[in-house]
Amino acid sequence: MSQSLNQLEERLQYRFHDAELLCQALTHRSHSAANNERLEFLGDSILNCSVAAILFRRYGKLDEGDLSRVRANLVKQQSLYEIAQTLGVSDFLRLGEGELKSGGFRRPSILADTLEALFGAMYLDGGFYAAYAAIERLYTPVLEHVDPKTLGKDAKTLLQEYLQGHKIALPQYTVIATHGAAHNQQFEVECTVPKLDIKVGGSGASRRAAEQAAAKKALEEVQKMPALAKPKAEKSAKAAKKRAAKAAASEAKKAGQMSTAQAGEAREPKDAKDTKDVKEPKDTRDAAAGSGSVPAMTASVSNGSARPAAVPVDKGADKTAEKTDAAKQPPAAA
């Protein structure tokens, strides 16, 4: 027995100062009154605190809700059971005669509780940091395969969400067989997704465990099917094409506005020229010629000097002057 416990300590990478604590952690209540139930209670709290600290440091961008879901997945019975199996805890259990005959050393609940009791024993033997270090070593390989995007969701939940996202009916689970005695049964469950023609099986020590195993296989099959990914890709391509067309229309509109503005600027000098070239109406010129005012103008001669310009002669005024001059002259002698 002493040699066996040394092997377990090597796997835990922790050496107990008080060997009695290790023995008590491995003792089921069916064996004696000095069992591991109180250590299990303590170890459960140590485990939750340690895993919370590990996740807090490892995933700095996850919020409180996501951290809680991941932790719940890591400290549940199935996860503890799998770690206990890697350590070979079942080889060191101290069970009563009835549990030995019923195969209690294979029962997930017993192995998970024993692992928690071991954490409690480490805390009492070496303090919190000793227990924390052991838990971190055991969970590091597990965390390497945890996808933060799944947030610790089990296979059944992931399969359900995947199918709902593609508007496919939920999977159906059917128990097709059970093996073993009533106290040590093995369940065989079949998971089917009729629309995708998927039918896979899974087994486990409980119906729930068998359903999870079947759901995991079904999820793997579903994710391999290109038909489900194709519509999504086409939808994305269509949306990208629509965005490109919209951008092109916007650029064309801007180009049209710029061309209009440039054309207006180009027409402005011509309009100004047209305004300057407008000739005075003929009626206006005639009115100006008939008026009594004479503009002071000079005409240029060939020698460079200037002379007064010719003034228009009013013939009516000349006749009046002649009559006046004739009246002033004296009459001729008879």
CSV table of N, CA and C in Angstrom, one decimal, residues 28 30-31 95-105 107 183:
chain,number,residue,atom,x,y,z
A,28,HIS,N,-13.4,5.8,0.9
A,28,HIS,CA,-14.9,6.0,0.6
A,28,HIS,C,-15.6,5.8,1.9
A,30,SER,N,-18.1,3.9,2.3
A,30,SER,CA,-18.4,2.5,2.5
A,30,SER,C,-17.4,1.7,3.2
A,31,HIS,N,-16.2,2.3,3.3
A,31,HIS,CA,-15.0,1.6,3.9
A,31,HIS,C,-15.0,1.8,5.4
A,95,LEU,N,-12.4,1.1,-0.7
A,95,LEU,CA,-13.8,1.0,-0.8
A,95,LEU,C,-14.3,-0.2,0.1
A,96,GLY,N,-15.6,-0.1,0.5
A,96,GLY,CA,-16.2,-1.2,1.2
A,96,GLY,C,-16.4,-2.4,0.3
A,97,GLU,N,-16.7,-3.5,0.9
A,97,GLU,CA,-16.8,-4.8,0.2
A,97,GLU,C,-18.0,-4.7,-0.9
A,98,GLY,N,-19.1,-4.0,-0.5
A,98,GLY,CA,-20.2,-3.9,-1.4
A,98,GLY,C,-19.8,-3.0,-2.6
A,99,GLU,N,-19.1,-2.0,-2.4
A,99,GLU,CA,-18.7,-1.1,-3.5
A,99,GLU,C,-17.7,-1.8,-4.4
A,100,LEU,N,-16.8,-2.6,-3.8
A,100,LEU,CA,-15.9,-3.3,-4.6
A,100,LEU,C,-16.5,-4.3,-5.6
A,101,LYS,N,-17.6,-5.0,-5.1
A,101,LYS,CA,-18.3,-5.9,-5.9
A,101,LYS,C,-19.1,-5.3,-7.0
A,102,SER,N,-19.6,-4.1,-6.7
A,102,SER,CA,-20.5,-3.4,-7.6
A,102,SER,C,-19.7,-2.5,-8.6
A,103,GLY,N,-18.4,-2.5,-8.5
A,103,GLY,CA,-17.6,-1.8,-9.4
A,103,GLY,C,-17.5,-0.3,-9.1
A,104,GLY,N,-17.5,0.1,-7.9
A,104,GLY,CA,-17.5,1.5,-7.5
A,104,GLY,C,-16.2,2.2,-7.9
A,105,PHE,N,-15.2,1.5,-8.1
A,105,PHE,CA,-13.9,2.1,-8.5
A,105,PHE,C,-13.9,2.6,-9.9
A,107,ARG,N,-16.9,4.1,-11.0
A,107,ARG,CA,-18.1,5.1,-11.0
A,107,ARG,C,-17.5,6.5,-11.0
A,183,HIS,N,-26.7,-1.7,-11.1
A,183,HIS,CA,-25.8,-0.7,-10.3
A,183,HIS,C,-24.5,-0.4,-11.1
